[in-house]
Amino acid sequence: MIKLSGIEKYFFAGTPNQVLALDNINLQIQRGDFLTVIGSNGAGKSTLLKAVAGVISVDAGSIKIDGLDVTAHPEYMRARDIGRIDQDPMASTAADLSIEENLAIAYLRGQKRGLARAVTSQRTGYFRDTLRNIGLGLEDRLKVPVGTLSGGQRQALALVMATIARPKLLLLDEHTAALDPKAARQVMEITERLVQQYKLTTLMITHNMEQALRFGNRLIMMHRGRVILDISAEEKGKLTVAALVDRFTSTSGTVFDDDRALLA
């Protein structure tokens, strides 16, 4: 279980430009939950994921993973338990290394072993079987540099890398936002397949309200650093995008201002 208690994060603290980016966030995520996260511009969505991953520190509150308080743990220590993908297909992979080498690095995340020892014949077979599971034909291109892949292929590979060590938590920060519609649909299909197959606890930010309603068993909406809506699978299954926007407006008292979410 992932438990966030009283999380607060300030940017530019103590200056006239001080911003409260996360305001008393309290959230419990059960093992196997797939949460979609949506919200207005500047709501704190990405800040929340960065705080959980240890990319940024928090100013108050605690973060626990399976009962272990990781609040003070740096990013590299949390990486053993957390898989993470950002928007940029180039960010989660090493372009100059082969597909096989990228997978080997991901497989040994958190372990002190060199790349030369990471690639073995046994692991190569495992990598090939794992790639075959996503259906893009990458299992026959293990020696190919990742930089030669398309954005969609790289993001699909990043998904495999993020999940290959079966993390306790998978964090997805608008991981289809930079892709064309066809590639985005393909990557989301792979995402859903891997999350279900490995029963991964997942927190996914999306700017696409249709995605937020379609995927996962729970939806949270953020506004001005707070979680203002927490919607169960049963409830969100009955919602339309228009109804979700109305819920946001009535709860926050403001008009939803993310055009990307409304036009996607």
mmCIF file of C-alpha atoms in Angstrom:
data_model
loop_
_atom_site.group_PDB
_atom_site.id
_atom_site.type_symbol
_atom_site.label_atom_id
_atom_site.label_comp_id
_atom_site.label_asym_id
_atom_site.label_seq_id
_atom_site.Cartn_x
_atom_site.Cartn_y
_atom_site.Cartn_z
ATOM 1 C CA MET A 1 0.000 0.000 0.000
ATOM 2 C CA ILE A 2 1.105 3.555 -0.752
ATOM 3 C CA LYS A 3 0.182 6.109 1.899
ATOM 4 C CA LEU A 4 0.633 9.873 1.624
ATOM 5 C CA SER A 5 -0.099 11.830 4.788
ATOM 6 C CA GLY A 6 -0.247 15.622 5.046
ATOM 7 C CA ILE A 7 2.038 16.210 2.065
ATOM 8 C CA GLU A 8 2.951 19.847 1.454
ATOM 9 C CA LYS A 9 5.353 21.299 -1.077
ATOM 10 C CA TYR A 10 6.308 24.957 -1.540
ATOM 11 C CA PHE A 11 8.186 26.457 -4.441
ATOM 12 C CA PHE A 12 10.118 29.718 -3.921
ATOM 13 C CA ALA A 13 9.443 29.448 -0.193
ATOM 14 C CA GLY A 14 9.932 32.633 1.773
ATOM 15 C CA THR A 15 9.835 34.874 -1.299
ATOM 16 C CA PRO A 16 7.072 37.051 -2.776
ATOM 17 C CA ASN A 17 6.685 34.342 -5.439
ATOM 18 C CA GLN A 18 5.972 31.561 -2.938
ATOM 19 C CA VAL A 19 3.628 28.900 -4.314
ATOM 20 C CA LEU A 20 1.962 26.099 -2.358
ATOM 21 C CA ALA A 21 2.120 23.348 -4.993
ATOM 22 C CA LEU A 22 0.859 20.506 -2.789
ATOM 23 C CA ASP A 23 -1.570 21.391 -0.030
ATOM 24 C CA ASN A 24 -2.150 18.756 2.660
ATOM 25 C CA ILE A 25 -2.358 15.761 0.327
ATOM 26 C CA ASN A 26 -3.742 12.659 2.035
ATOM 27 C CA LEU A 27 -4.026 9.623 -0.202
ATOM 28 C CA GLN A 28 -4.037 5.861 0.244
ATOM 29 C CA ILE A 29 -3.450 3.611 -2.746
ATOM 30 C CA GLN A 30 -4.148 -0.078 -2.261
ATOM 31 C CA ARG A 31 -1.983 -2.741 -3.852
ATOM 32 C CA GLY A 32 -3.132 -3.315 -7.432
ATOM 33 C CA ASP A 33 -5.013 -0.018 -7.703
ATOM 34 C CA PHE A 34 -4.789 1.831 -11.024
ATOM 35 C CA LEU A 35 -5.411 5.524 -10.354
ATOM 36 C CA THR A 36 -5.824 8.060 -13.111
ATOM 37 C CA VAL A 37 -5.046 11.654 -12.152
ATOM 38 C CA ILE A 38 -6.438 14.682 -13.928
ATOM 39 C CA GLY A 39 -6.741 18.350 -13.047
ATOM 40 C CA SER A 40 -6.563 21.952 -14.090
ATOM 41 C CA ASN A 41 -3.353 23.604 -15.300
ATOM 42 C CA GLY A 42 -0.901 23.994 -12.419
ATOM 43 C CA ALA A 43 -2.955 21.702 -10.195
ATOM 44 C CA GLY A 44 0.122 19.920 -8.815
ATOM 45 C CA LYS A 45 -0.241 16.622 -10.676
ATOM 46 C CA SER A 46 3.364 16.288 -11.849
ATOM 47 C CA THR A 47 4.627 17.700 -8.562
ATOM 48 C CA LEU A 48 2.757 14.933 -6.754
ATOM 49 C CA LEU A 49 4.398 12.199 -8.832
ATOM 50 C CA LYS A 50 7.839 13.778 -8.468
ATOM 51 C CA ALA A 51 7.375 13.907 -4.701
ATOM 52 C CA VAL A 52 6.400 10.235 -4.573
ATOM 53 C CA ALA A 53 9.371 9.282 -6.771
ATOM 54 C CA GLY A 54 11.813 11.324 -4.682
ATOM 55 C CA VAL A 55 12.711 13.674 -7.527
ATOM 56 C CA ILE A 56 11.773 16.549 -5.237
ATOM 57 C CA SER A 57 11.604 16.670 -1.452
ATOM 58 C CA VAL A 58 8.468 17.601 0.463
ATOM 59 C CA ASP A 59 8.205 20.312 3.097
ATOM 60 C CA ALA A 60 5.736 18.473 5.330
ATOM 61 C CA GLY A 61 4.074 15.096 5.639
ATOM 62 C CA SER A 62 5.151 11.522 5.018
ATOM 63 C CA ILE A 63 5.294 9.007 2.176
ATOM 64 C CA LYS A 64 5.110 5.300 2.986
ATOM 65 C CA ILE A 65 5.468 2.309 0.673
ATOM 66 C CA ASP A 66 4.260 -0.955 2.207
ATOM 67 C CA GLY A 67 4.621 0.581 5.648
ATOM 68 C CA LEU A 68 8.185 1.824 5.109
ATOM 69 C CA ASP A 69 8.620 5.575 5.497
ATOM 70 C CA VAL A 70 10.558 6.693 2.415
ATOM 71 C CA THR A 71 10.035 10.430 2.876
ATOM 72 C CA ALA A 72 13.738 11.077 3.435
ATOM 73 C CA HIS A 73 14.938 8.535 0.872
ATOM 74 C CA PRO A 74 16.577 10.003 -2.246
ATOM 75 C CA GLU A 75 15.342 9.111 -5.713
ATOM 76 C CA TYR A 76 17.942 6.400 -6.341
ATOM 77 C CA MET A 77 16.839 4.484 -3.239
ATOM 78 C CA ARG A 78 13.160 4.647 -4.184
ATOM 79 C CA ALA A 79 13.986 3.548 -7.746
ATOM 80 C CA ARG A 80 14.241 -0.035 -6.504
ATOM 81 C CA ASP A 81 10.502 -0.012 -5.833
ATOM 82 C CA ILE A 82 9.237 2.571 -8.339
ATOM 83 C CA GLY A 83 9.056 2.512 -12.125
ATOM 84 C CA ARG A 84 8.520 5.907 -13.752
ATOM 85 C CA ILE A 85 7.895 7.298 -17.246
ATOM 86 C CA ASP A 86 7.599 10.947 -18.279
ATOM 87 C CA GLN A 87 6.109 12.629 -21.349
ATOM 88 C CA ASP A 88 9.309 12.696 -23.381
ATOM 89 C CA PRO A 89 9.989 9.380 -25.173
ATOM 90 C CA MET A 90 13.693 10.271 -25.138
ATOM 91 C CA ALA A 91 13.893 10.747 -21.370
ATOM 92 C CA SER A 92 13.359 7.193 -20.123
ATOM 93 C CA THR A 93 15.771 5.385 -22.457
ATOM 94 C CA ALA A 94 19.445 5.641 -23.420
ATOM 95 C CA ALA A 95 19.525 6.411 -27.152
ATOM 96 C CA ASP A 96 23.097 5.234 -27.807
ATOM 97 C CA LEU A 97 22.646 1.861 -26.116
ATOM 98 C CA SER A 98 20.907 -1.124 -27.658
ATOM 99 C CA ILE A 99 17.434 -2.303 -26.717
ATOM 100 C CA GLU A 100 19.029 -5.217 -24.895
ATOM 101 C CA GLU A 101 21.388 -2.967 -22.913
ATOM 102 C CA ASN A 102 18.543 -0.635 -21.932
ATOM 103 C CA LEU A 103 16.528 -3.587 -20.667
ATOM 104 C CA ALA A 104 19.522 -4.941 -18.742
ATOM 105 C CA ILE A 105 19.992 -1.623 -16.959
ATOM 106 C CA ALA A 106 16.306 -1.534 -16.052
ATOM 107 C CA TYR A 107 16.318 -5.160 -14.917
ATOM 108 C CA LEU A 108 19.165 -4.507 -12.478
ATOM 109 C CA ARG A 109 17.826 -1.188 -11.209
ATOM 110 C CA GLY A 110 19.139 -0.549 -7.716
ATOM 111 C CA GLN A 111 21.791 -3.270 -7.935
ATOM 112 C CA LYS A 112 25.523 -2.553 -8.074
ATOM 113 C CA ARG A 113 26.495 -4.402 -11.243
ATOM 114 C CA GLY A 114 28.197 -3.227 -14.401
ATOM 115 C CA LEU A 115 26.569 -3.364 -17.814
ATOM 116 C CA ALA A 116 29.044 -5.987 -19.025
ATOM 117 C CA ARG A 117 27.707 -8.480 -16.491
ATOM 118 C CA ALA A 118 24.108 -7.412 -16.913
ATOM 119 C CA VAL A 119 23.686 -8.880 -20.402
ATOM 120 C CA THR A 120 23.679 -12.681 -20.216
ATOM 121 C CA SER A 121 22.257 -15.311 -22.551
ATOM 122 C CA GLN A 122 19.625 -16.238 -19.981
ATOM 123 C CA ARG A 123 18.497 -12.641 -19.582
ATOM 124 C CA THR A 124 18.535 -12.101 -23.332
ATOM 125 C CA GLY A 125 15.999 -14.899 -23.683
ATOM 126 C CA TYR A 126 13.877 -13.335 -20.975
ATOM 127 C CA PHE A 127 14.067 -9.915 -22.623
ATOM 128 C CA ARG A 128 13.052 -11.408 -25.959
ATOM 129 C CA ASP A 129 10.013 -13.124 -24.419
ATOM 130 C CA THR A 130 9.041 -9.944 -22.574
ATOM 131 C CA LEU A 131 9.211 -7.826 -25.729
ATOM 132 C CA ARG A 132 7.244 -10.404 -27.691
ATOM 133 C CA ASN A 133 4.439 -9.837 -25.183
ATOM 134 C CA ILE A 134 3.898 -6.240 -26.362
ATOM 135 C CA GLY A 135 3.587 -7.206 -30.007
ATOM 136 C CA LEU A 136 5.772 -4.594 -31.719
ATOM 137 C CA GLY A 137 8.415 -6.926 -33.132
ATOM 138 C CA LEU A 138 11.168 -5.457 -30.954
ATOM 139 C CA GLU A 139 12.176 -8.928 -29.778
ATOM 140 C CA ASP A 140 13.986 -9.366 -33.094
ATOM 141 C CA ARG A 141 15.863 -6.062 -32.762
ATOM 142 C CA LEU A 142 17.664 -6.463 -29.444
ATOM 143 C CA LYS A 143 21.001 -5.234 -30.813
ATOM 144 C CA VAL A 144 19.501 -2.127 -32.449
ATOM 145 C CA PRO A 145 20.329 1.272 -30.847
ATOM 146 C CA VAL A 146 17.259 2.688 -29.121
ATOM 147 C CA GLY A 147 17.837 6.032 -30.844
ATOM 148 C CA THR A 148 16.687 4.499 -34.134
ATOM 149 C CA LEU A 149 13.202 3.694 -32.788
ATOM 150 C CA SER A 150 10.118 5.834 -33.282
ATOM 151 C CA GLY A 151 8.680 7.804 -30.369
ATOM 152 C CA GLY A 152 5.915 5.261 -29.855
ATOM 153 C CA GLN A 153 8.346 2.346 -29.913
ATOM 154 C CA ARG A 154 10.620 4.094 -27.421
ATOM 155 C CA GLN A 155 7.739 4.810 -25.071
ATOM 156 C CA ALA A 156 6.580 1.196 -25.343
ATOM 157 C CA LEU A 157 10.138 0.085 -24.551
ATOM 158 C CA ALA A 158 10.184 2.508 -21.625
ATOM 159 C CA LEU A 159 7.046 0.800 -20.312
ATOM 160 C CA VAL A 160 8.737 -2.576 -20.484
ATOM 161 C CA MET A 161 11.803 -1.141 -18.751
ATOM 162 C CA ALA A 162 9.706 0.449 -16.001
ATOM 163 C CA THR A 163 7.860 -2.801 -15.296
ATOM 164 C CA ILE A 164 10.463 -5.483 -15.968
ATOM 165 C CA ALA A 165 11.595 -5.608 -12.333
ATOM 166 C CA ARG A 166 7.956 -5.680 -11.117
ATOM 167 C CA PRO A 167 8.017 -2.433 -9.125
ATOM 168 C CA LYS A 168 5.752 -1.846 -6.161
ATOM 169 C CA LEU A 169 4.543 1.336 -7.849
ATOM 170 C CA LEU A 170 4.376 2.518 -11.460
ATOM 171 C CA LEU A 171 4.250 6.291 -12.079
ATOM 172 C CA LEU A 172 3.141 7.548 -15.492
ATOM 173 C CA ASP A 173 3.289 11.298 -16.108
ATOM 174 C CA GLU A 174 1.309 11.969 -19.304
ATOM 175 C CA HIS A 175 3.358 9.270 -21.007
ATOM 176 C CA THR A 176 1.305 9.409 -24.225
ATOM 177 C CA ALA A 177 1.044 13.211 -24.496
ATOM 178 C CA ALA A 178 3.946 13.601 -26.960
ATOM 179 C CA LEU A 179 2.781 10.806 -29.272
ATOM 180 C CA ASP A 180 0.563 10.912 -32.329
ATOM 181 C CA PRO A 181 -2.981 9.540 -31.778
ATOM 182 C CA LYS A 182 -2.246 6.093 -33.237
ATOM 183 C CA ALA A 183 0.929 5.621 -31.186
ATOM 184 C CA ALA A 184 -0.818 6.966 -28.076
ATOM 185 C CA ARG A 185 -3.605 4.394 -28.408
ATOM 186 C CA GLN A 186 -1.070 1.626 -28.908
ATOM 187 C CA VAL A 187 0.984 2.644 -25.873
ATOM 188 C CA MET A 188 -2.159 2.856 -23.724
ATOM 189 C CA GLU A 189 -3.188 -0.640 -24.822
ATOM 190 C CA ILE A 190 0.255 -1.910 -23.798
ATOM 191 C CA THR A 191 0.023 0.018 -20.535
ATOM 192 C CA GLU A 192 -3.302 -1.568 -19.642
ATOM 193 C CA ARG A 193 -2.036 -5.032 -20.589
ATOM 194 C CA LEU A 194 1.118 -4.802 -18.460
ATOM 195 C CA VAL A 195 -0.665 -3.264 -15.473
ATOM 196 C CA GLN A 196 -3.280 -6.026 -15.505
ATOM 197 C CA GLN A 197 -0.839 -8.842 -16.253
ATOM 198 C CA TYR A 198 1.559 -7.931 -13.450
ATOM 199 C CA LYS A 199 -1.111 -6.480 -11.117
ATOM 200 C CA LEU A 200 0.906 -3.273 -10.815
ATOM 201 C CA THR A 201 -0.102 -0.492 -8.477
ATOM 202 C CA THR A 202 -0.221 2.467 -10.852
ATOM 203 C CA LEU A 203 -0.601 6.236 -10.672
ATOM 204 C CA MET A 204 -1.164 7.761 -14.119
ATOM 205 C CA ILE A 205 -1.476 11.452 -14.945
ATOM 206 C CA THR A 206 -3.362 12.178 -18.132
ATOM 207 C CA HIS A 207 -4.565 15.351 -19.840
ATOM 208 C CA ASN A 208 -7.176 13.280 -21.656
ATOM 209 C CA MET A 209 -10.463 13.037 -19.762
ATOM 210 C CA GLU A 210 -11.638 10.131 -21.884
ATOM 211 C CA GLN A 211 -8.502 8.219 -20.872
ATOM 212 C CA ALA A 212 -9.086 9.140 -17.235
ATOM 213 C CA LEU A 213 -12.595 7.699 -17.366
ATOM 214 C CA ARG A 214 -11.739 4.636 -19.445
ATOM 215 C CA PHE A 215 -8.661 3.346 -17.661
ATOM 216 C CA GLY A 216 -8.076 2.349 -14.065
ATOM 217 C CA ASN A 217 -10.289 1.530 -11.118
ATOM 218 C CA ARG A 218 -10.166 4.961 -9.504
ATOM 219 C CA LEU A 219 -9.901 8.601 -10.583
ATOM 220 C CA ILE A 220 -8.686 11.589 -8.631
ATOM 221 C CA MET A 221 -8.928 15.198 -9.737
ATOM 222 C CA MET A 222 -6.602 17.908 -8.443
ATOM 223 C CA HIS A 223 -6.950 21.670 -8.253
ATOM 224 C CA ARG A 224 -4.561 24.201 -6.702
ATOM 225 C CA GLY A 225 -2.491 21.540 -4.990
ATOM 226 C CA ARG A 226 -5.407 19.626 -3.491
ATOM 227 C CA VAL A 227 -7.284 16.446 -4.304
ATOM 228 C CA ILE A 228 -10.830 17.719 -4.795
ATOM 229 C CA LEU A 229 -12.467 14.584 -6.236
ATOM 230 C CA ASP A 230 -11.841 10.895 -5.563
ATOM 231 C CA ILE A 231 -14.063 8.750 -7.766
ATOM 232 C CA SER A 232 -14.444 4.966 -7.583
ATOM 233 C CA ALA A 233 -14.520 2.648 -10.587
ATOM 234 C CA GLU A 234 -18.266 2.093 -10.262
ATOM 235 C CA GLU A 235 -18.992 5.809 -10.146
ATOM 236 C CA LYS A 236 -16.627 6.835 -12.936
ATOM 237 C CA GLY A 237 -18.001 4.101 -15.172
ATOM 238 C CA LYS A 238 -21.257 6.056 -15.244
ATOM 239 C CA LEU A 239 -19.674 9.455 -15.914
ATOM 240 C CA THR A 240 -19.250 11.281 -19.204
ATOM 241 C CA VAL A 241 -16.574 13.895 -19.859
ATOM 242 C CA ALA A 242 -19.232 16.619 -19.603
ATOM 243 C CA ALA A 243 -20.449 15.253 -16.268
ATOM 244 C CA LEU A 244 -16.875 15.102 -14.944
ATOM 245 C CA VAL A 245 -16.288 18.730 -15.952
ATOM 246 C CA ASP A 246 -19.512 19.690 -14.168
ATOM 247 C CA ARG A 247 -18.338 17.868 -11.036
ATOM 248 C CA PHE A 248 -15.062 19.780 -11.177
ATOM 249 C CA THR A 249 -16.822 23.131 -11.564
ATOM 250 C CA SER A 250 -19.281 22.505 -8.742
ATOM 251 C CA THR A 251 -16.555 21.253 -6.385
ATOM 252 C CA SER A 252 -13.840 23.814 -7.152
ATOM 253 C CA GLY A 253 -16.035 26.806 -7.907
ATOM 254 C CA THR A 254 -13.992 27.510 -11.040
ATOM 255 C CA VAL A 255 -14.214 26.661 -14.726
ATOM 256 C CA PHE A 256 -11.997 23.817 -15.911
ATOM 257 C CA ASP A 257 -9.271 25.511 -17.965
ATOM 258 C CA ASP A 258 -7.259 22.721 -19.602
ATOM 259 C CA ASP A 259 -8.210 22.886 -23.284
ATOM 260 C CA ARG A 260 -6.114 19.798 -24.056
ATOM 261 C CA ALA A 261 -8.277 17.712 -21.745
ATOM 262 C CA LEU A 262 -11.495 18.964 -23.288
ATOM 263 C CA LEU A 263 -10.363 18.642 -26.914
ATOM 264 C CA ALA A 264 -8.503 15.306 -26.671
#
